[in-house]
Structure formats: C-alpha cells, structure tokens
PDB file of C-alpha atoms in Angstrom:
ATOM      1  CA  UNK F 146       0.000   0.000   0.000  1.00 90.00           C
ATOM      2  CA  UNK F 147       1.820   3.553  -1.087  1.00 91.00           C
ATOM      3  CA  UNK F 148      -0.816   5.909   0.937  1.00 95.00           C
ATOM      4  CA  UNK F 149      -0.523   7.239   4.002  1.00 91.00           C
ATOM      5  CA  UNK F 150      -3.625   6.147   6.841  1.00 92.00           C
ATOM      6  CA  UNK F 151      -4.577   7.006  10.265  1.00 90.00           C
ATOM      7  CA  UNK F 152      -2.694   6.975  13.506  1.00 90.00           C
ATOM      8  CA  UNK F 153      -4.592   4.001  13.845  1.00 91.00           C
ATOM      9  CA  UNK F 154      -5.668   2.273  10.509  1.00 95.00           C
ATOM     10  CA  UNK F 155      -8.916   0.764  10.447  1.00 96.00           C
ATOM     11  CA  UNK F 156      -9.113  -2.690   8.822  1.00 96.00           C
ATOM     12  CA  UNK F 157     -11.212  -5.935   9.323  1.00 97.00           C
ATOM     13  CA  UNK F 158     -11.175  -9.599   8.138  1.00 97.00           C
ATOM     14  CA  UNK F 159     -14.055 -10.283   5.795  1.00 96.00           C
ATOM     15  CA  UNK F 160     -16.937 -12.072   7.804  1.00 94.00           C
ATOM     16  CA  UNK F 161     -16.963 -15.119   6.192  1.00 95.00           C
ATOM     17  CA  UNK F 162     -13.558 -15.115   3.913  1.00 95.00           C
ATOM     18  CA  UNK F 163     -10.905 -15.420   6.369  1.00 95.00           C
ATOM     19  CA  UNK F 164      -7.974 -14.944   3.463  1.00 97.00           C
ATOM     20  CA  UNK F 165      -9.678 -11.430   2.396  1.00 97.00           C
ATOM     21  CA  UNK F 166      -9.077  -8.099   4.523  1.00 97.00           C
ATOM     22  CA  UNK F 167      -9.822  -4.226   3.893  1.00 98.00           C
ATOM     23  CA  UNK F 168      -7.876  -1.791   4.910  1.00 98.00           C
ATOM     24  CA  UNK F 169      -8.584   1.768   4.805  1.00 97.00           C
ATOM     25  CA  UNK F 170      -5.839   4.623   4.444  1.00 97.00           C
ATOM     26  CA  UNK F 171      -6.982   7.243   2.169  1.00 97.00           C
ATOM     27  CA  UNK F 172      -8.612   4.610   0.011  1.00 97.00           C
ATOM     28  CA  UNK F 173      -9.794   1.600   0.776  1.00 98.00           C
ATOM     29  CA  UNK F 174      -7.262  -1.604  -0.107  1.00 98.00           C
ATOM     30  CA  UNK F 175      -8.398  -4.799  -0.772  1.00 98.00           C
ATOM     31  CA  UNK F 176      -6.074  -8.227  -0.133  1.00 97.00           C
ATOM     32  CA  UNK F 177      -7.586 -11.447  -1.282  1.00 97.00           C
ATOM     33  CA  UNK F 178      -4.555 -13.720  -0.037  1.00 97.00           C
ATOM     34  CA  UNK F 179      -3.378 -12.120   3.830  1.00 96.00           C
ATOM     35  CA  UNK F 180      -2.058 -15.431   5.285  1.00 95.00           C
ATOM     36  CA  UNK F 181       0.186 -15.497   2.476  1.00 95.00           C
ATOM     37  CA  UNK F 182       3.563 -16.349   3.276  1.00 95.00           C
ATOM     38  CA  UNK F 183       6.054 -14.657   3.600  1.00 95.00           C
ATOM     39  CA  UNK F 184       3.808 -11.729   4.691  1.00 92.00           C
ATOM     40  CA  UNK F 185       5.729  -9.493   1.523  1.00 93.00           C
ATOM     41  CA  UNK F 186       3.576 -12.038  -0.945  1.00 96.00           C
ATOM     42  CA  UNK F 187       0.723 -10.424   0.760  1.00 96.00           C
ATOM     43  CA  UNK F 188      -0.811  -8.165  -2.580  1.00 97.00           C
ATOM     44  CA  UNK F 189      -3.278  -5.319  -2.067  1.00 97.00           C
ATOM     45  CA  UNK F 190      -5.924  -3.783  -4.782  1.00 97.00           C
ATOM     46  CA  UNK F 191      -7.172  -0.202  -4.231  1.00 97.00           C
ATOM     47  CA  UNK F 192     -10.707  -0.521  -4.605  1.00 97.00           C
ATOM     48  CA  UNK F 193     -11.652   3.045  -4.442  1.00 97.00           C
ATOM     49  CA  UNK F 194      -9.399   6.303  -5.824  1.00 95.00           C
ATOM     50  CA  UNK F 195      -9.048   9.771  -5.373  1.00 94.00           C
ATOM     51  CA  UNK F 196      -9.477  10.076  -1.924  1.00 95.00           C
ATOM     52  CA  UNK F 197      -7.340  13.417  -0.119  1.00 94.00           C
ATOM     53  CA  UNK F 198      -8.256  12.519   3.558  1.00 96.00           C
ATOM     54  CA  UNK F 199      -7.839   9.305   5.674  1.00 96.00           C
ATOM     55  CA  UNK F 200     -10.494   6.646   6.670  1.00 97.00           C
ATOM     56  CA  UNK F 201     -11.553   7.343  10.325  1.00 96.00           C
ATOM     57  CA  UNK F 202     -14.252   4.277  10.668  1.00 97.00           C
ATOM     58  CA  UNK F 203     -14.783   1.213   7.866  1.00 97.00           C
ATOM     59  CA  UNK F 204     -17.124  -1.328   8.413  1.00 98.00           C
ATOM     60  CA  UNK F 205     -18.621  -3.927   6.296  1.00 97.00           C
ATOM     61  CA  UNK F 206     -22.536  -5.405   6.949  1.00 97.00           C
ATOM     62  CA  UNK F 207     -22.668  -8.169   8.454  1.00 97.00           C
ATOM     63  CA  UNK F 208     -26.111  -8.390   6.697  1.00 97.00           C
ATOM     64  CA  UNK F 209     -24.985  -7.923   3.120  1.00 98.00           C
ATOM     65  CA  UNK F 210     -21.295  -8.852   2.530  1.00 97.00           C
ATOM     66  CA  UNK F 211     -21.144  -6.342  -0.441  1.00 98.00           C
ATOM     67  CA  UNK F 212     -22.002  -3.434   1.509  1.00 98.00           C
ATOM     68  CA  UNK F 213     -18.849  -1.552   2.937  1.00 98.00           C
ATOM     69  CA  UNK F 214     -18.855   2.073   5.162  1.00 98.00           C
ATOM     70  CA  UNK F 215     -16.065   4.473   4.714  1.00 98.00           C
ATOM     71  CA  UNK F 216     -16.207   7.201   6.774  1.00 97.00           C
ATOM     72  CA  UNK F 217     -13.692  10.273   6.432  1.00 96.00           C
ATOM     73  CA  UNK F 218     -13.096  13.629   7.963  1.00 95.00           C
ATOM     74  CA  UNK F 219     -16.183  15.306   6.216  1.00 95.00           C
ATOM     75  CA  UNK F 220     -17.314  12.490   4.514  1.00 96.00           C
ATOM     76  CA  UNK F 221     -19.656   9.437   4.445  1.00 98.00           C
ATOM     77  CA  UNK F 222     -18.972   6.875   2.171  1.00 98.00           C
ATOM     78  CA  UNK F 223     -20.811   3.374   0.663  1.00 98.00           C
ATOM     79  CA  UNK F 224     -20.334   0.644  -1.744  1.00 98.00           C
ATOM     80  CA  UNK F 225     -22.939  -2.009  -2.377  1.00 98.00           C
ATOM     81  CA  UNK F 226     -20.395  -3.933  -4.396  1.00 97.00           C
ATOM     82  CA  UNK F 227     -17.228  -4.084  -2.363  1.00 97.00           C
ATOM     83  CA  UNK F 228     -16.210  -7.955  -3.473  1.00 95.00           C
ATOM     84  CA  UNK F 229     -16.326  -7.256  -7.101  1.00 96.00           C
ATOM     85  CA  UNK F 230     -13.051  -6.608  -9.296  1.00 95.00           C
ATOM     86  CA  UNK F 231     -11.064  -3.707  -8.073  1.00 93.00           C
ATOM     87  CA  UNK F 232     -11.999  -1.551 -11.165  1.00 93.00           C
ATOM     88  CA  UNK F 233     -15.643  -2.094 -10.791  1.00 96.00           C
ATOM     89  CA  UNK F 234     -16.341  -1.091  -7.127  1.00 97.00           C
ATOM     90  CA  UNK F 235     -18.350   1.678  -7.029  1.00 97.00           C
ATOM     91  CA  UNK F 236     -18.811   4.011  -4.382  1.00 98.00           C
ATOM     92  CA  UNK F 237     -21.947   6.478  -3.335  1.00 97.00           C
ATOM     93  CA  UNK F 238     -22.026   9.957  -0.519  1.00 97.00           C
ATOM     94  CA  UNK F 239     -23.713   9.613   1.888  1.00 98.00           C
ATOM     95  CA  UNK F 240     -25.241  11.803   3.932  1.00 97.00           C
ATOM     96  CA  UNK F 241     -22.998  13.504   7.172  1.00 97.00           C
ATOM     97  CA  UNK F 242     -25.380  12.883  10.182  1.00 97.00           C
ATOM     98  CA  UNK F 243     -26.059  17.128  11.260  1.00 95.00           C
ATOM     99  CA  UNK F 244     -23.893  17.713   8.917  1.00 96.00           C
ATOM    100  CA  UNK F 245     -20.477  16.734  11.303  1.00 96.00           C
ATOM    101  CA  UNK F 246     -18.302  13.906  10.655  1.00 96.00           C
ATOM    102  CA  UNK F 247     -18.897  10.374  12.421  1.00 97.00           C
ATOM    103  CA  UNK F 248     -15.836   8.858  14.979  1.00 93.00           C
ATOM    104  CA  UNK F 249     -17.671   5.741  14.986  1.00 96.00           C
ATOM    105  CA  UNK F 250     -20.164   3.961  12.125  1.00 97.00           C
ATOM    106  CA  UNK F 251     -21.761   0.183  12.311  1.00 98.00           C
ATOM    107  CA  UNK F 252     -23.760  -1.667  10.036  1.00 97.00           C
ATOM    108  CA  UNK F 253     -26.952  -3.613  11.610  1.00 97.00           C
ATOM    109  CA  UNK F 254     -26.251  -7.351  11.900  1.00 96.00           C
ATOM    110  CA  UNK F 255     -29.680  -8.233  10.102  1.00 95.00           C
ATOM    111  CA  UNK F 256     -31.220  -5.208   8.420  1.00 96.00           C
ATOM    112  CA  UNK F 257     -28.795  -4.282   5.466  1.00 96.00           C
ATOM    113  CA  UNK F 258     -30.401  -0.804   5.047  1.00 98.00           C
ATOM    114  CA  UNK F 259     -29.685   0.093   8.767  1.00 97.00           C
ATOM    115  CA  UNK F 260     -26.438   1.453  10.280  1.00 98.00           C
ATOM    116  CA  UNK F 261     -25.336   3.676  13.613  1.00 98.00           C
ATOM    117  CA  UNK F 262     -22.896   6.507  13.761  1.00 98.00           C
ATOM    118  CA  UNK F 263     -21.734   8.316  16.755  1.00 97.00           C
ATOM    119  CA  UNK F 264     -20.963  12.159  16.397  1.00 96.00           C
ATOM    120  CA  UNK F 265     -19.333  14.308  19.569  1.00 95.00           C
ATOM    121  CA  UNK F 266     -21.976  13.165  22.280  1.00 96.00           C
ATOM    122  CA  UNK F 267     -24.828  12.372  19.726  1.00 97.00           C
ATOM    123  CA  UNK F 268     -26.101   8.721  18.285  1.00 97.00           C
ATOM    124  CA  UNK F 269     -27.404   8.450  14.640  1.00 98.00           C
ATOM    125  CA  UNK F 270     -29.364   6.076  13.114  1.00 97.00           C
ATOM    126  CA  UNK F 271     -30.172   5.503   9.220  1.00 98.00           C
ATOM    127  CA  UNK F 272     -32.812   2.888   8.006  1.00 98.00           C
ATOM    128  CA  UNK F 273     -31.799   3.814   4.254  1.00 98.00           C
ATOM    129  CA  UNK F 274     -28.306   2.801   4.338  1.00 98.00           C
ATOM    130  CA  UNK F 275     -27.534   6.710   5.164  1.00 98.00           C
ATOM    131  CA  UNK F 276     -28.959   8.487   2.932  1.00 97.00           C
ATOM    132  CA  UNK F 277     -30.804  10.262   5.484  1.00 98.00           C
ATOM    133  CA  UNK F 278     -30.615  10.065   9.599  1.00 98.00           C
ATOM    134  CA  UNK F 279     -32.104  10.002  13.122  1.00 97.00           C
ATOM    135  CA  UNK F 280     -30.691  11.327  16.247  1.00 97.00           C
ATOM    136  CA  UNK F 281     -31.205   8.435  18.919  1.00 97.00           C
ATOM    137  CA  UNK F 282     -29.390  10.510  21.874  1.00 97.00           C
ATOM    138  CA  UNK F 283     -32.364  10.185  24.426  1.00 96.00           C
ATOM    139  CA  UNK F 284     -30.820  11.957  27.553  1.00 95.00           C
ATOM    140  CA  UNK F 285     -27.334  10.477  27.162  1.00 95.00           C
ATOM    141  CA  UNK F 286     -24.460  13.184  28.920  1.00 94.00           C
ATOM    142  CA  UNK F 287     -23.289  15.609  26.595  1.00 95.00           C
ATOM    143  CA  UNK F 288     -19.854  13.873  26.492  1.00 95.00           C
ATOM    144  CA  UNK F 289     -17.797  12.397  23.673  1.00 95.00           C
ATOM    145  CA  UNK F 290     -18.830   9.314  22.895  1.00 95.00           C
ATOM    146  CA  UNK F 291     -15.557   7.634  22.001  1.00 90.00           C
ATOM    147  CA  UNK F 292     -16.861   4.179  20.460  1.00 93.00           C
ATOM    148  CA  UNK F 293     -20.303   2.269  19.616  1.00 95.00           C
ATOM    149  CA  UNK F 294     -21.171  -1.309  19.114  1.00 96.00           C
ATOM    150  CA  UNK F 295     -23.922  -3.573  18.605  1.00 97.00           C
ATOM    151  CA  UNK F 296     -25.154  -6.889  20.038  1.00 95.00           C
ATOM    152  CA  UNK F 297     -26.117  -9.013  17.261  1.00 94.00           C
ATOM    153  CA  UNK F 298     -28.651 -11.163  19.596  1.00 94.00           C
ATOM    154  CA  UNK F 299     -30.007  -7.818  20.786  1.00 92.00           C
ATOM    155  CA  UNK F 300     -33.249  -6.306  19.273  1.00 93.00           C
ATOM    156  CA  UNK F 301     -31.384  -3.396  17.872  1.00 94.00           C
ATOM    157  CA  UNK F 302     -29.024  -3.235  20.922  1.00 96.00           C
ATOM    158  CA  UNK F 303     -26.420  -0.613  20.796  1.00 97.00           C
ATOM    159  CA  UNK F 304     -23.129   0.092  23.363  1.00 96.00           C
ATOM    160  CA  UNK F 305     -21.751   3.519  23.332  1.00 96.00           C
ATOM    161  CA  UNK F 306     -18.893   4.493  26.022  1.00 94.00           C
ATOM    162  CA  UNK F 307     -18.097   7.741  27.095  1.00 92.00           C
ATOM    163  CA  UNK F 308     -16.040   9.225  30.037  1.00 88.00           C
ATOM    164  CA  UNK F 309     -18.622   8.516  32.090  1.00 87.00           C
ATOM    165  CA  UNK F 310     -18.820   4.622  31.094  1.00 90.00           C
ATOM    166  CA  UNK F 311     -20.795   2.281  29.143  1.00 95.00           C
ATOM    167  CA  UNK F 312     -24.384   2.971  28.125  1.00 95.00           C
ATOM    168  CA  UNK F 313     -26.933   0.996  26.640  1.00 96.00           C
ATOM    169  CA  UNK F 314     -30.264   0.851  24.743  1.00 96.00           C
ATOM    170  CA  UNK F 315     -32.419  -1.439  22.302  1.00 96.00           C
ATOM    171  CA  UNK F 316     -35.400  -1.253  20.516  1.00 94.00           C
ATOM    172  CA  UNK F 317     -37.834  -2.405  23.928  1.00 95.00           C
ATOM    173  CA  UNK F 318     -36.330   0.741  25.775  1.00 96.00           C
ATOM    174  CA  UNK F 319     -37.617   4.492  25.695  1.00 95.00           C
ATOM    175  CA  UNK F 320     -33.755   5.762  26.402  1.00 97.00           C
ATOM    176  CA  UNK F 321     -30.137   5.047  27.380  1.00 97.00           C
ATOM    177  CA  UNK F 322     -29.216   3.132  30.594  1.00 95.00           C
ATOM    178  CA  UNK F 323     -25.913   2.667  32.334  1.00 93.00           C
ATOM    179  CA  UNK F 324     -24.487  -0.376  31.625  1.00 91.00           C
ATOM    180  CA  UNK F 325     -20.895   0.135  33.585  1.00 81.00           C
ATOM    181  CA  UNK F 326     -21.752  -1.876  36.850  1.00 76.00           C
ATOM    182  CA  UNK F 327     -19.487  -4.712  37.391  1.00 74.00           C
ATOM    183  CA  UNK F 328     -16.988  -3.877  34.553  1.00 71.00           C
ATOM    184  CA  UNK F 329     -13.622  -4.034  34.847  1.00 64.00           C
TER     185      UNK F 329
END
C-alpha cells in the first residue's frame, strides 16, 4: 500500500472469507490472499481512488457482505459492491449525520439498510443505508462518545462508552441506561 492512513488504521477480516481483509488509508485496499507467506507475498488492490483525507471508521454489513462504510473527515462513504473486481467497485455519498463527521459507524447485523454513527456526544441512526438520519441521543451526557457497538442477539441493541462509562439501549427501551456496573 503507497498511501498514508490514520494513527490508527482501520481494517477488518471479511466475515466469512478469512484470506480477504480491507484496509482503509486514504482509500480503501483490498487483499484477497493475507495469510500469504512470507507476509511481503501479501498483494493489495485499491478498490476506491481519489481520496485526499484518511479513513476514520470502515465497516462492512454483516447483513450484506457487499455493503462496505467508509467514513472520512467530512465524509460518508458506501459501496454495495465491495467484493467485485477492483476496477468495478463503485462508491456512493452519503449523507454527514447534522452535517459533522462520524468517529464511529456500524452496520446492523440483520437489516442491510440500517447502520449507527456516533458524532461528539450524539447517536445516529439511518434505516436507508444513510442516505438520510435520526438522532437516537435520548438523555445520554453531553460527552464524547468515544466508540459504539452492537449486540447481534439484541433487538437493535447498541453500546456507546463515554467518560462517564458504558451505556446501553435497544429497541424495547424508551432511552439510554448505564451499563458500567461490574466492569472491569
């Protein structure tokens, strides 16, 4: 890869191709073959081009394997077609949840058209794949939310942590709860 990327590079395995990883620098790379050995046989494909600014968040669905997240400073990215050949990935804008940048995005584990972004102390959701969004913040702290997952046994349950711990919520509750009893 001849790009720069992040401080910390996001990447990920494919979910059900353990030889194929993404990587995302100021494009997203594609390897088809990383347990090759040695690791210098290891070959990457840019599957997107042009890009100025680094990947801050990539995340492929878990519902549809094709279906990839890029988010950059100012930007929203999506490709429904992310396992094709290199040249033929194709790559739509989204839209920037209030118009600010995301530090965290993930794709729902059953509903392809549904993914969650957190923004400064705010929670997003988009049922359209992010073409539009919907602020989920309830009466969370206005703190930096520094990271967001999701429970794929949950009804739409969603983890955010802040400096003041780990919250929770899913689709059976009206708002957030603290979830940081007992943790480490």
């Amino acid at each position: 890869i001849n790009e720069d990327g992040g401080w910390v590079t996001p990447f990920f395995l494919h979910r059900t191709v353990p030889t194929t990883m993404f990587a995302g620098y100021r494009n997203i790379w594609r390897t088809t073959n990383i347990r090759a050995t040695p690791a210098s046989a290891v070959t990457w494909q840019a599957i997107s081009t042009g890009e100025t600014n680094t990947v801050i968040a990539l995340d492929q669905s878990p519902a549809n394997l094709d279906v990839i997240y890029a988010v950059r400073s100012g930007a929203i990215k999506r490709t429904d077609n992310a396992n094709a050949a290199p040249a033929s990935v194709t790559w739509t804008t989204c839209a920037l949840p209030a118009s600010l940048t995301p530090n965290d995005l993930k794709a729902d584990y059953t509903d392809p058209n549904k993914v969650y972004c957190v923004v400064d102390a705010r929670v997003f959701k988009s049922t359209d794949k992010g073409t539009s969004w919907t602020e989920i913040s309830g009466s969370l702290p206005n703190l930096e939310i520094n990271c967001l997952a999701l429970d794929k046994n949950g009804n739409e349950a969603i983890y955010i942590g802040n400096q003041t711990g780990v919250w929770y919520r899913d689709a059976t509750l009206s708002d957030w709860v603290l979830f940081s009893y007992g943790l480490a």
